[in-house]
Structures are given as C-alpha cells and as structure tokens.
Amino acid sequence: MDFGFDETTEAYRERMLAFMDECVYPAEREFHDQAAAGGWSPPPLLGDLKAEARARGLWNLFLPGERGAGLTNLQYAPLAEIMGRSPDIAPPATNCAAPDTGNMEVLDRFGSERQRADYLGPLLNGEIRSAFAMTEPDVASSDATNIATSIRRDGGDYVINGRKWFVTGAMNPGCAVFVVMGNTDPEAEPHRRQSMVLVPRGVPGLTVRRGMRVFGYDDAGHGGHAEMVFEDVRVPVANLIGEEGGGFAIAQARLGPGRVHHCMRLIGMAERAVEMMCRRALTRTAFGTTIAEQGVVRDWIAESRVRVEQLRLLVLKTAWLMDTVGNRGARTEIQAIKIAVPAGVEWILDKAIQVHGAAGLSQDFPLAAMWAGARSLRFADGPDEVHRRSLARRELRRHLPAQPG
Amino acid sequence: MDFGFDETTEAYRERMLAFMDECVYPAEREFHDQAAAGGWSPPPLLGDLKAEARARGLWNLFLPGERGAGLTNLQYAPLAEIMGRSPDIAPPATNCAAPDTGNMEVLDRFGSERQRADYLGPLLNGEIRSAFAMTEPDVASSDATNIATSIRRDGGDYVINGRKWFVTGAMNPGCAVFVVMGNTDPEAEPHRRQSMVLVPRGVPGLTVRRGMRVFGYDDAGHGGHAEMVFEDVRVPVANLIGEEGGGFAIAQARLGPGRVHHCMRLIGMAERAVEMMCRRALTRTAFGTTIAEQGVVRDWIAESRVRVEQLRLLVLKTAWLMDTVGNRGARTEIQAIKIAVPAGVEWILDKAIQVHGAAGLSQDFPLAAMWAGARSLRFADGPDEVHRRSLARRELRRHLPAQPG
Amino acid sequence: MDFGFDETTEAYRERMLAFMDECVYPAEREFHDQAAAGGWSPPPLLGDLKAEARARGLWNLFLPGERGAGLTNLQYAPLAEIMGRSPDIAPPATNCAAPDTGNMEVLDRFGSERQRADYLGPLLNGEIRSAFAMTEPDVASSDATNIATSIRRDGGDYVINGRKWFVTGAMNPGCAVFVVMGNTDPEAEPHRRQSMVLVPRGVPGLTVRRGMRVFGYDDAGHGGHAEMVFEDVRVPVANLIGEEGGGFAIAQARLGPGRVHHCMRLIGMAERAVEMMCRRALTRTAFGTTIAEQGVVRDWIAESRVRVEQLRLLVLKTAWLMDTVGNRGARTEIQAIKIAVPAGVEWILDKAIQVHGAAGLSQDFPLAAMWAGARSLRFADGPDEVHRRSLARRELRRHLPAQPG
Amino acid sequence: MDFGFDETTEAYRERMLAFMDECVYPAEREFHDQAAAGGWSPPPLLGDLKAEARARGLWNLFLPGERGAGLTNLQYAPLAEIMGRSPDIAPPATNCAAPDTGNMEVLDRFGSERQRADYLGPLLNGEIRSAFAMTEPDVASSDATNIATSIRRDGGDYVINGRKWFVTGAMNPGCAVFVVMGNTDPEAEPHRRQSMVLVPRGVPGLTVRRGMRVFGYDDAGHGGHAEMVFEDVRVPVANLIGEEGGGFAIAQARLGPGRVHHCMRLIGMAERAVEMMCRRALTRTAFGTTIAEQGVVRDWIAESRVRVEQLRLLVLKTAWLMDTVGNRGARTEIQAIKIAVPAGVEWILDKAIQVHGAAGLSQDFPLAAMWAGARSLRFADGPDEVHRRSLARRELRRHLPAQPG
C-alpha cells in the first residue's frame, strides 16, 4: 500500500499546474465575458488555449492506449482533478471534455475503421465536437429498458424516431455528430434491446429544438443541453457502433472512466471552493472580526477538508481497481463514487457560497455555477437512488444465508 | 389555544384560492413565456391579472390599518402562503410583492405627508414599483454598521455616494423610486449612523449598472437584482424618511412582517412542491413500478409533510405574537422562522427536483427557480449564521447565573 | 387561531411548576441513589412524593372524563411537558406514568365493570402498577399481524402461550397485572385476529424471566423491561378486554393519547437539556473563554431552540385535533409527532451531552439516560420507518389522478 | 500509488481472521455472561484466549521496534480493524488493548531502564494492566493547559494532589500502575507545565472512588472508568517519565498511533454492524416482505458501505503518512480521522440498531454497547469541536495573503 503518486503522474501534474497558472486562470474573466456575450459557439479564446495545451503535451490525456496519452485511470485521475478547478476551460482546452471523452473511448474500443477515420480522428484533433443522446423526456431514463426512441432497420438504413433532451453540447453548431441510443428490437431481452448509432448533424428529420436550462444556466459556453427531435431520420447501417443489441453493454463500458473523470473534476472544484472560502473568510469583516474567526465558518472549513480527503481517496482507489481488476471488479466502487462525490462536493460548494454572501450566488464568482454542475450530476447516469439500491442489493447478496446443498 | 382560522381569514382564503384556480395557474405558462422573451419589464399579462385581483377585492392585503386591507399578521399569513404557490405571479397581481410591501409599510408608518402623496399613493394603486437599496458589494452587509454608502448633508440636499447591489426590482424601468440606506454620521454610535432616503429613478449621478444573477437566473420577470452606483446623487432633505440616524430602527421595523410574508410564501412553494412530487411519483415508472412505490421516495414525502406542518405552525405563531405582544416580544420567533423556513423548504424543493429527474432542473418546471429563491433567502437580511448567533445569545442570557446583589 | 393557554391550563401549570421546584428537583439525587442501590422495586421516596402530589390535586391528570381530572388532551399536554423535565419522578409521583396511563385509559373505555373494580380502581389510587405485553422477540412487532402469542379459548378460560419482551415495568414486584396482546383467531382477517386479556401477576405458567437493558440501563427505578414467558397460562374469559378480535382496534385507540404524552415529556426533557447546556456553557472555560463563546456551541443552542418550538407546536396542534375532530382526523399528525419528536429531541440531547464532555455520558447528569429514552422511542409502537411509509401513502392518495367515472 | 496490502500484512490478516473464527467469536457469549456476572476483574475466560493468541504469534502487534512485533502503523492498522469486530475480547486477548498500548509505547520510547524493567516488561507479558489518568472532573480537559492536578517536588519525591475521572481500566484490581498527568510548574509556559509520573496501585492517599458509567454501561469487563482521588500521594522522583515539563509533548506523541488504533477498531465494528444489519434484514419479515426489500433499509446499507470505504481509506492513508513523514507531517490527517470516524461509525451503528428493532438496544446484541463506545470517542482526547477548530486554523493559514517583505 502506497499513497504517493508515481513519477509519470508527478511530471504531468507539474506541467498541468503550470498550464493552469500561466494560461487558464488568467483567461477566466475574458472567457466568461465572451460566453456571456452570447451565441452557442464556444468563446473564441478557446482556440488559442487548445493550441497552447497541445504544444505543452497536455492533449487527450484521458485516452489510454496508443491513440491517446496512454495513461492509466490512476495516472489520469489527479490531472482531471486539476482541470476541474476551472471546469469550463481546462477540460476543453486539453481536449479532455465530456461528452467527447466518452464518445472517443467508445469509438476507440467499439468503432469500425471507417467510423474512427470519419469521427475519432477529427475528435482527437479537436477539430469537431460530439454529443451523446440518451435521456428522453417521456420516460424515467434511469431504467435503460425504458428507452423509447426507435431505431428501425429499413434496407441499408436505420430509421430513427423519438425525442431526446439534455443532450449536452448539442446546441454548439460545431458539434458535428451525435451518438444516439435507441431501441432496435422491442422483443429482445431487456438489456439487448438497445443499440447506438452515429448521426451526423444536419441530416433531414433531425431538429435541435431548444436549449434546456439547469437552474438558470444555459451553459452556452460548452454547447448547452439540447432537446432534439428525430423524425424519420435515416443513417446508413454502417453507422451502427458495435453490434445490434450492444448498446446497453457499450453504455456500461462508457460509464466507469466517465465517473472517475467527473468525480475528480468535482474534487478539483471542491478544492477551489475551499481555497476561495478561506480567502474570503480571511478578508471580510463583520461584527469586529474577520469571518475566519467565526466558529461556524471554521467548522465548515474543517468539515470540507475532511470530506475532500475521503472523497479523493475513494475515487483514486476506484481508478486503481479499474486498472488492476477491471470495471466489473470495481463495480461497487464505481457506484460508490457516484453516490458520494456529487453530494459531498455540493455540500462544500454550498458552504463556500454562504461565506461569500449574496456575491456567491452571482456571476461574479464561479461557485453557484459549479454548484449547479454538482447538483445535476446527482442525476447523470441515473439518480443517486438507483445506484444506492443497486449497491445495497450487492451488499445484501454477500450476506445471504448459505443454501443447503 | 385554538388552531383554526377565524371567519375573515376563511373568507379571504376561499376568495384567494378561487383567484389562483381561475386566473393564476392558467396564466403561468404564458407569463413565463413572456418573461423569457426578454426585457426587464414585467410580462404584459400582469396588467390584466392586477385588474382582476383588484376587482375581486384581493389588493394590498398585506397592509394593516385603514390604507390597506386592515388584516392582522395572523390573518394575512395564510393568504401569503397561497400566493407563494405561484410566487412570480400572485404577489404582484395582488399588489403584495416584495420589496414594495416593505417600502409601503415604511412610508405608511414613517413617511411624511408629502412622501405618502408622491410615492405611497401610486404604490398602493399599483401604478409604480419601488426598490430597496441596502446590500453593498464591498462589505459584509449582515453587520449594518458596515454600511459604507455615504449620505452627506449639503444645504437643502443630501448627496449620496456609494455602490449597492442585489437591489431587487431595480432593473424594471417601471421601478420609479429607491429607498436607499446610507451613512449620515460616521461619528454617531453604531446604530444611529444610518438613515434612509427616497431617490427617484433618473436623477443625475445614479447608474443602474447591471443585473446580478442568482444561480443563473436574471429574474427579469420581477425586475432583476441590480447593481447601482451613486455618484454625487442629490435629493432634497425632504426625501429623508423619518429622522436622521433612524435608518437602523426603520430597517428593524420593516423586518418582522417581511419575514412572515417571505416565510409563508416559501411554505406555499413547499406545498406546491409536495403536490408535484406526489403527482410525478404516481405517474412515472421505473424498474416495473411507479416511483411512488420506492421506499426512499415515500420517505421524502413523509419527511416533507412533517417539516411543512412544523414550519407553518412556527410562522403562524410568530404572526400571532407580533399581533399580540409586538415585534420586540416576537424577536426570538422572528429570527427562528428566518433560520428554519428557508433551509427546510430548500430541502423539500431539492427532493421534489430529484423526483422529477433532469426535468426538475429545467425551465419546464418551477422547482429549480423556487429552489434558487429559497436558497437566496438564506442570505436575505443577513446570513443564517448571524441570526443563529443572536438567538443563541438571547437564550444564554436567560440562563445566566444570578448575580449577587 | 390563538396560541395562548386557557385559564385551567395556566392554573394547573402553575401548580405543577411549584411541585417540581418544591418537591421533585430537590428529590432527584436521593431518588437516583435509592434506584442505584438496587432491587427492582421503586425507590421508597416515591411514596412520599405520590402523597404530596395527590394532596396538591396533581393526580390522574392524564385521564379525561369523570374518573380522572377531566382535562382535554390540549390541557394535559403542557403538564406532561413539565413532568418530562424529571421523567423518572414526576410522572409516577402524579400517577401519570406509562404504561399505567394507557392501561387505565383502556380499562376506562373498554373494561367491564368487574375489570374496572378489580384493576382500574387500584390503579387510579396508585395502589398497584401494571404493564403492557405486546412486543415479541421472534417477529417484527411493527406489523401487528405478526403477533404470534396464542390466546386459545378452552371452556371458561383462555390459555396463553408465547414469549413477550420489553414489557416495561414488569420487573417491579408491585406490578400486579399485565395487559397481554395475543392471537385469538389465526383464520380471521388480519386486523381481527388479536385480542387483549388481563393476566394477574403470579398465575401458574407465567415466568418473568429477566430484565432487558436499553443501552446499559436496566431502568430498575421504574420496573425495568421484562422478558416474559407464557406457558399454558390460564385466565377466565371474563379477563378479555372488550371483544374477541378487538385487540388491534383497542391498541390503535390507546396510541393517540400515548403519543402526545410521550412527545410532550420528550419536549420537557429537551427544555431541560437546553437549560443545562446553557448553564454548562456559561461556566466552563477552555482556551481562554467560556464554552458559551464558541460559535459552534451557540449554533447548537440556537438550533435547539428553533427545533423545540416547532416540535411543541406540532404536538399541541395534534392534541387540539384529537380534541376537536377525534383520533382518526388527527391520524397524520399523530404519526407526524412520532416521526419528528424523538429524533429531534435525541439531536438536542446529543448536543447537550457534547457540551458537558465525558460527564454528560455519565450517571452524574440525567442527559445520557434521557437520550437512551428518546432513542428507544424511535421504536415504540413500531419503528419510524413504518410510520413514515404510512404517512406518505396517505399523502400520495390525496394526489391520485381522478378516476374517470 | 497502490491500494493492496503487502505480504506481511496479508499473512497476519489471515492468522488473525482464523483466530477470530476459531477462538474469539465462539467465546463471545460466555465472555459476556462472565462479565455480567459481575466484579471488576476481567472474565476468567480471557486468560485462555491470551495464551492461545500468544501461541499463535498474535501478541503485542501494535508495538513497533524490537520489543514488539515490529510492524509499521500501516501494517498494524488492518489487524486492529479485525480485532475491532469483537472489541471487548480480541484486543485484550492479543495484548493490544488500550490504554495499555499507549502506556507501553510511552514507556518504550520515553521510559527509563528501571521503569521499563518494572512496568514495560510485565505489561508486554500481559501479567499486569495499566491505566492513564488525564481527564479531570473540574475543568474542560480538552485544553491541556487546564489540568489542575498538582505534582509538587518535595525532596526525592513527587507529591500528587487532585481528582481524575474516566480512568479507563482502573476499577480492575489487576491494573497495577497509573500514568498520571499533572502540573509540575504553574509558572512555566503553558505547554511546559505538565509532567507524567508512574503511580503504583495501593500507594497511600490514592483512592479509586467509583466507576463512571457510559450510557448506563459500567464496562466492568475491561476494568471500568474510575474516578480517582489523589491526596498527598508520594512517589519517588524516579517515577517521572521523561523530563519535567515534557508531559504535553509525550501526550501528543501518544496520540497519533492511538487514534489510528481506535479508528481502525471502530471500522471493524462498522463492518460487523453492516454484516449484522444485512443478515437481520434478510431474515425478518414485516408487511409481507423481508425488511431487506424496504427501500429505506437498502438506502442505509448502501450509505453504510460508502461511508466505511471512505473512512478506512482515510485511516490507512494516515497510518502511511505517519510511517513515511512522521506524526507531525500527518497532523491534519490524525485530526481528520478523529473527526470523521467516530461520527461516521456512530451513524452506521444507529442504523444497524434500527434494523434490529428493540433487540438492537439490548444486551442480546453487541450493537448498543458498540454505539456507546463510538459515541464516547467523540470526546476522547478532546471533543470533536476542538479538533475541527484546530484543523480549520491550519487550513486557513495555508491561504493567508502573502505579507509584503
């Protein structure tokens, strides 16, 4: 047992921290001004930051294997944490932003040569962006067998009909392709009904209808969250990812690393929140002393530190398990981080906001937007409740009384 | 001891419930579409609703005495709860919306004849709106002695310099007057330094700079939350409300009823959230049963009901105390509702959102916006922590060991 | 609506407060020394206190109607609160201690003339004590249909077989009679299977086996919590209370007032805990200031006050509803207080203990024992979870979509 | 970074698990019966278990260096967890029970040759037991500078006067020696005032007055928690441990390993509680299904698993830091585990109790006693609040604005 980072990780951390200090933090104000100025495209500034990150060798770090940086989950996780400190900028600047990361992993592992040439290449180069269309407004998406969008084979095509929403990034006109999850066989056994197909932007019958808001945020800076309608949308059968009926399995494979990324970014946000909370507390005065002298504020700071340490260790262990025994062996931990991290970080962000007073709610500080991000992750890939129930079921199974032979 | 409403209250409740059913709920969708279509002015629809409410005798219900409807706090409180079920529409439609209510109370009690003629009349008629400029970006406003905006006497004028923000309603061009709290005498004892003056919109030197956001919301529908700059703004000395150095005392007087109104509206929101949570749970299906069958969801529903009942009783008792022994005698309770209600309702709204899935975060349901409203009330009139500390101090004082004579 | 006590209540409160100050608090130390000195009989001191309370007209206050003091639930509730401040002494001293109170109510309402003569009379006179044998070790007693103890008719007798535990008071040799709940007809519909019979102490086949502990407490001072075994125990059929199959209904009737009593006593304990917490905080010094200066301690005190106020109002409203619309109409509230009060008071006691340091855990202060009492009430009459589920079911039913005619 | 145990640890774990299965669990019932039968001496059974553990090489595992088993903190921690599953038996059976462990460490590091010969030898052999007298009834012991017991030099002796309580183990007549913390120089700077001396049982002037209870438990099985009075107690100056004024520093040194041991044992209790909760839930039936089918129970199980994993990782990392950078470098973590682990485990035990119904409160299951142990650790070495404040102070210091040179 050893809690230190290895040399590769330390070297990358150093490089990433320098990039943050020298390029990312100084760009934050202008980035958000550009984003607020409107339009669904990313702030122009982002192009420069991408070039700079790539020049510094901070590019596609999330992708294991030879097409990416080749890092393990355990090596990448601490870098995702650092990126999370500036969650709107650092991930896209390093081409490590969701949902592209998940889509690239899927194409890397399950895509055909043709699909990789058409989409993975441009994605890895940061030339295009992509989205993942899974959630539907009409059914509880936490139960994947509920998915109602139909993908029907018709000659050499698939014909898609249905409605999706909260398709993150899809409002961005530079989002060139959608990975769409739908039902190819309503008669199959529940977890073999779904398939994933690639749908390019601009095909007939596909309408990107509107941006969904999360609390009051449209998240235009990273392409919003679209409602999309598919009316007899046709794509060639070659656009199927993997095999028919394999959609559920691919979605599961996509989950593990995605959770680790999300959770580590949240931990980065939490660390930044603790830092901001301390600085604010040390510099604001009320009733004759700094806020930092107030016992309740100290209590929040202590509790935040104690929680962050625990959450980080849990995610790092999960990454280590994924690397050593695989995603199946890490199943409990992958659920555990989904349960613990968004809720824990939400708590810390709430306290950091409280220390900032009304300013903390506003656009002048990143805390409220980070909070909304953490809150919405309590739904991503199904609400917490589903994961808690499933984890408990597995725990109970370990203690079933032995059955007589 | 009697927990039933009196006849006046019952009659008003019936009338208000009918207004909600017949006029307010049916208008909600169009109201929010109009608000989203932009601009800082209130949705045009509001004019019709105001006329209708007034015709039904549902007008200025908040104001005791002969200039208003003459209800006690205890009689008005249950009506505020009902209004809170549609918090963007019912309060302004009945001319019972903050911050006008507080400003009208102040003018009613402390205003000069002239001030009442110029401002209270038009406010009571719903012809103009007003705002209350108290919070400042540069100091912790929870400590009123921190207020830095200066109001300096110069001949027959006051000259105002300073910066205010989170001035709710001020982005609305129909907001014709601001009640501004500032410092008239830095040498006076701490609670005699502040005064309140009336500043009409459009005076030279006054800039309404920008709308502050609250969790991404600009709240344009009710005039936003402005940042305002005062640079050598001049108003005649006749614009002073009450006496010089009386600002703190007036602000305290304004607080009690305002808290009861806010808290009862929050309870109305909580009731609506419970209703929505139940309906959604009964109609969504996951893993073979409705969500209403899930034990955890039932637990949230039960807990919500138990909390709402307690919170409502606490606010009603506070209103009763204010009516019977006055605001000073109700001081502990006025703080207690500020501590308990926003936090409790926030919890309920969070669970209602969770039951709605991602939809609950979006503009398609009122829950996320209500949540942001509840969350921001944990700051209004100073953060919870300040009130908790003050309440505890009073509790401790009751148990001080007797001093030897 | 009126939150003041009526004159009768005020007069009784005054008398009760005097009794506490003059007789109960001064006796506490000796009472607990006598209890600790052992044996399962009540401390001898209790006899004097009973005589004194009776002489002061503080006797059988819990019992409505002409056999008791004739108070309503709403009038008795505030007296129960005062008694709860010294929970081991004041209730038995005034002949208002569970489980006798519930048993007397049952006999008053459902008992035969003979049963009332034999048992109710001596109980009302404080000559004997009684117990209520319901919970069984082998089944989840929260589901009353689980009850396995059999009561079989055999000629003019009932024959009882089964095992009961947590029979409070039964270790006290002065406990002369047991109300025993058992199954008289396994074939009946689930809520008509149970009956209640009176079983006098000392009948053949009845063994009071041992005292169950609650945490480390044996509660010898009020007769402990016995495990009892019934082996072919015979009682005449005249010992049936009410009718065969009526046990469940009687148990339900017994619940409402019992809950109000328990909950008000808990609120009395909470008030005493707040008082003790304040006094301790004002007199202990650490790191240069009294503990009362610590922000976290103040926060606990404020939160305690805010919670106690809400809990008390909820219980008082429940009592009022029981008096005005009956126990059925107060069903939601009767469940709500069971859910809210023990958990809320447990929290307050925990904080009061924390302020006392290790001393708070010990026999030198009543806090830890009070805590154990509050904790065990989270099980009494079924665990919280059962009540939450049931309350939620009723809430959901109110929001069921209307069925087409 | 590597989350696997090393070979030594794995080998010891295997041996320890076998000892638990073969010797400890089977002895639990008899052990507790013997303890309940009374007297302050340990149950006779313990002697056999000690011989067996020693024969299996499971002896003094806690002690690093050549006098003990030579394990690192990180190697010992998982063994302490296993022992914690039967906290009354496994630690004393393996001679790894507090407070002897801390006392042996102190003598090993700071004791003179003579002190080691007289006391460390017999302690390492399990021939005698010892206690640690620190807490005082009259002052808040969380602030070590409050300690009032005086240790005054008088010729070749120290003369001790004062009162101590919660001296764990001291009621056991086999407890042969006390490590006593007292004040040798009231004029010295605050952290140089305290010294530690060895006081043998039976010296004149030393009275072991009574056993303090913890939630009703006397903990007689491991020697109780004594109140002790020192009246002109004389010991030779050679009984001083280390140097005069060094008491505070020794106490600090003693803390780190002690915390890790306590916390890991708590985690073992938590694991046992989860196991018991699952087993009970799978076998009890209410309302037609097993309790394991209830959503709320599943939620508790999931939450328990998620918490245990985080807590364990935090303690293991703390142990690793102590091994690699020393106790000073691990200061934040040593405080963090004190804050997080007792509170977290208390929560889990509470839920396990709830699943067991009233039985969970009683002597028939170990849960309530474990709960009382966890609860009392929220005071050990100072209440949580003190540690939270201190941790926050350090966190704040990291973010102090740079001072101009």
CSV table of C-alpha atoms in Angstrom, one decimal, chain C residues 135-146 165-166 210-217 227 280 284-288 291 294 296-297 300 346 349-351 353-365 367-369 371-372 375-376 378-379 383-386 389, chain D residues 135-146 165-166 210-217 227 280 284-288 291 294 296-297 300 346 349-351 353-365 367-369 371-372 375-376 378-379 383-386 389:
chain,number,residue,atom,x,y,z
C,135,THR,CA,-43.6,-6.8,21.6
C,136,GLU,CA,-42.3,-10.3,20.8
C,137,PRO,CA,-38.7,-11.3,20.3
C,138,ASP,CA,-39.3,-13.6,17.4
C,139,VAL,CA,-41.2,-11.4,15.0
C,140,ALA,CA,-41.1,-7.8,13.7
C,141,SER,CA,-43.7,-6.3,16.0
C,142,SER,CA,-44.1,-3.2,13.9
C,143,ASP,CA,-46.5,-5.4,11.9
C,144,ALA,CA,-49.3,-6.2,14.4
C,145,THR,CA,-50.5,-9.1,12.3
C,146,ASN,CA,-47.1,-10.8,13.1
C,165,TRP,CA,-40.2,-8.8,25.9
C,166,PHE,CA,-39.6,-5.2,26.6
C,210,ARG,CA,-35.1,-11.3,33.0
C,211,GLY,CA,-34.7,-7.5,32.6
C,212,MET,CA,-33.8,-6.3,29.1
C,213,ARG,CA,-31.4,-3.5,29.0
C,214,VAL,CA,-31.6,-0.4,26.9
C,215,PHE,CA,-28.1,0.6,26.1
C,216,GLY,CA,-26.6,-0.2,29.6
C,217,TYR,CA,-29.6,0.9,31.6
C,227,GLU,CA,-38.8,-10.7,29.0
C,280,ARG,CA,-22.7,24.5,31.5
C,284,ARG,CA,-16.8,26.1,31.7
C,285,THR,CA,-13.7,27.6,30.3
C,286,ALA,CA,-11.4,26.3,27.6
C,287,PHE,CA,-8.7,28.1,25.6
C,288,GLY,CA,-9.3,31.4,27.4
C,291,ILE,CA,-17.6,27.5,26.0
C,294,GLN,CA,-17.7,29.2,20.9
C,296,VAL,CA,-20.4,26.0,17.3
C,297,VAL,CA,-21.9,25.8,20.7
C,300,TRP,CA,-26.3,24.2,18.7
C,346,GLU,CA,-32.4,13.0,20.5
C,349,LEU,CA,-29.8,15.7,23.9
C,350,ASP,CA,-26.7,14.7,21.9
C,351,LYS,CA,-25.6,18.3,21.7
C,353,ILE,CA,-24.1,15.8,26.2
C,354,GLN,CA,-21.4,17.1,24.0
C,355,VAL,CA,-21.3,20.4,25.8
C,356,HIS,CA,-20.9,18.5,29.1
C,357,GLY,CA,-17.9,16.5,28.0
C,358,ALA,CA,-17.5,13.0,29.3
C,359,ALA,CA,-19.6,14.0,32.4
C,360,GLY,CA,-22.6,14.1,30.0
C,361,LEU,CA,-22.3,10.4,29.3
C,362,SER,CA,-22.2,9.5,33.0
C,363,GLN,CA,-24.6,8.9,35.9
C,364,ASP,CA,-23.8,12.4,37.2
C,365,PHE,CA,-26.1,14.1,34.8
C,367,LEU,CA,-28.7,13.6,29.9
C,368,ALA,CA,-27.4,10.2,28.7
C,369,ALA,CA,-30.3,8.4,30.3
C,371,TRP,CA,-31.0,10.2,25.4
C,372,ALA,CA,-31.5,6.5,25.7
C,375,ARG,CA,-33.7,6.8,21.2
C,376,SER,CA,-35.8,3.9,22.3
C,378,ARG,CA,-37.8,5.7,17.8
C,379,PHE,CA,-39.0,2.1,18.1
C,383,PRO,CA,-40.1,1.9,14.1
C,384,ASP,CA,-40.1,5.4,12.5
C,385,GLU,CA,-39.9,3.8,9.0
C,386,VAL,CA,-43.3,2.2,9.3
C,389,ARG,CA,-44.3,4.9,4.9
D,135,THR,CA,-9.3,13.8,32.4
D,136,GLU,CA,-10.4,15.9,35.4
D,137,PRO,CA,-14.0,16.5,36.5
D,138,ASP,CA,-13.5,20.1,37.4
D,139,VAL,CA,-12.0,21.5,34.2
D,140,ALA,CA,-12.5,21.2,30.4
D,141,SER,CA,-9.8,18.7,29.7
D,142,SER,CA,-9.8,19.4,26.0
D,143,ASP,CA,-7.5,22.3,26.9
D,144,ALA,CA,-4.5,20.5,28.4
D,145,THR,CA,-3.3,23.7,30.0
D,146,ASN,CA,-6.4,23.5,32.2
D,165,TRP,CA,-12.0,10.5,36.3
D,166,PHE,CA,-12.8,8.4,33.3
D,210,ARG,CA,-16.2,4.7,41.9
D,211,GLY,CA,-16.9,3.5,38.4
D,212,MET,CA,-18.2,6.1,36.0
D,213,ARG,CA,-20.9,4.9,33.7
D,214,VAL,CA,-21.2,5.5,29.9
D,215,PHE,CA,-24.8,5.4,28.8
D,216,GLY,CA,-25.5,3.0,31.7
D,217,TYR,CA,-22.6,0.7,30.9
D,227,GLU,CA,-12.9,8.3,39.5
D,280,ARG,CA,-31.2,-9.3,10.1
D,284,ARG,CA,-37.1,-10.6,9.3
D,285,THR,CA,-40.5,-10.2,7.7
D,286,ALA,CA,-42.9,-7.3,8.0
D,287,PHE,CA,-45.9,-6.4,5.9
D,288,GLY,CA,-45.4,-9.4,3.6
D,291,ILE,CA,-37.0,-5.9,5.7
D,294,GLN,CA,-37.6,-1.9,2.1
D,296,VAL,CA,-35.1,2.9,3.3
D,297,VAL,CA,-33.2,-0.1,4.7
D,300,TRP,CA,-28.9,2.7,4.9
D,346,GLU,CA,-21.9,6.0,15.2
D,349,LEU,CA,-24.4,1.6,14.3
D,350,ASP,CA,-27.5,3.6,14.8
D,351,LYS,CA,-28.9,2.2,11.6
D,353,ILE,CA,-29.7,-0.9,15.7
D,354,GLN,CA,-32.8,0.4,14.0
D,355,VAL,CA,-32.9,-2.6,11.7
D,356,HIS,CA,-32.8,-4.9,14.8
D,357,GLY,CA,-35.7,-3.2,16.5
D,358,ALA,CA,-35.8,-3.1,20.3
D,359,ALA,CA,-33.4,-6.1,20.4
D,360,GLY,CA,-30.8,-3.8,18.9
D,361,LEU,CA,-30.8,-1.7,22.1
D,362,SER,CA,-30.4,-4.7,24.4
D,363,GLN,CA,-27.7,-6.9,25.8
D,364,ASP,CA,-28.6,-9.6,23.3
D,365,PHE,CA,-26.7,-7.9,20.5
D,367,LEU,CA,-24.7,-3.0,18.8
D,368,ALA,CA,-25.8,-0.7,21.5
D,369,ALA,CA,-22.6,-1.2,23.5
D,371,TRP,CA,-22.6,2.5,19.8
D,372,ALA,CA,-21.8,3.8,23.3
D,375,ARG,CA,-20.1,8.0,21.0
D,376,SER,CA,-17.7,8.3,23.8
D,378,ARG,CA,-16.3,11.8,20.2
D,379,PHE,CA,-14.8,13.1,23.5
D,383,PRO,CA,-14.2,16.8,21.9
D,384,ASP,CA,-14.6,16.9,18.1
D,385,GLU,CA,-15.1,20.7,18.1
D,386,VAL,CA,-11.6,21.3,19.4
D,389,ARG,CA,-11.2,24.3,15.1
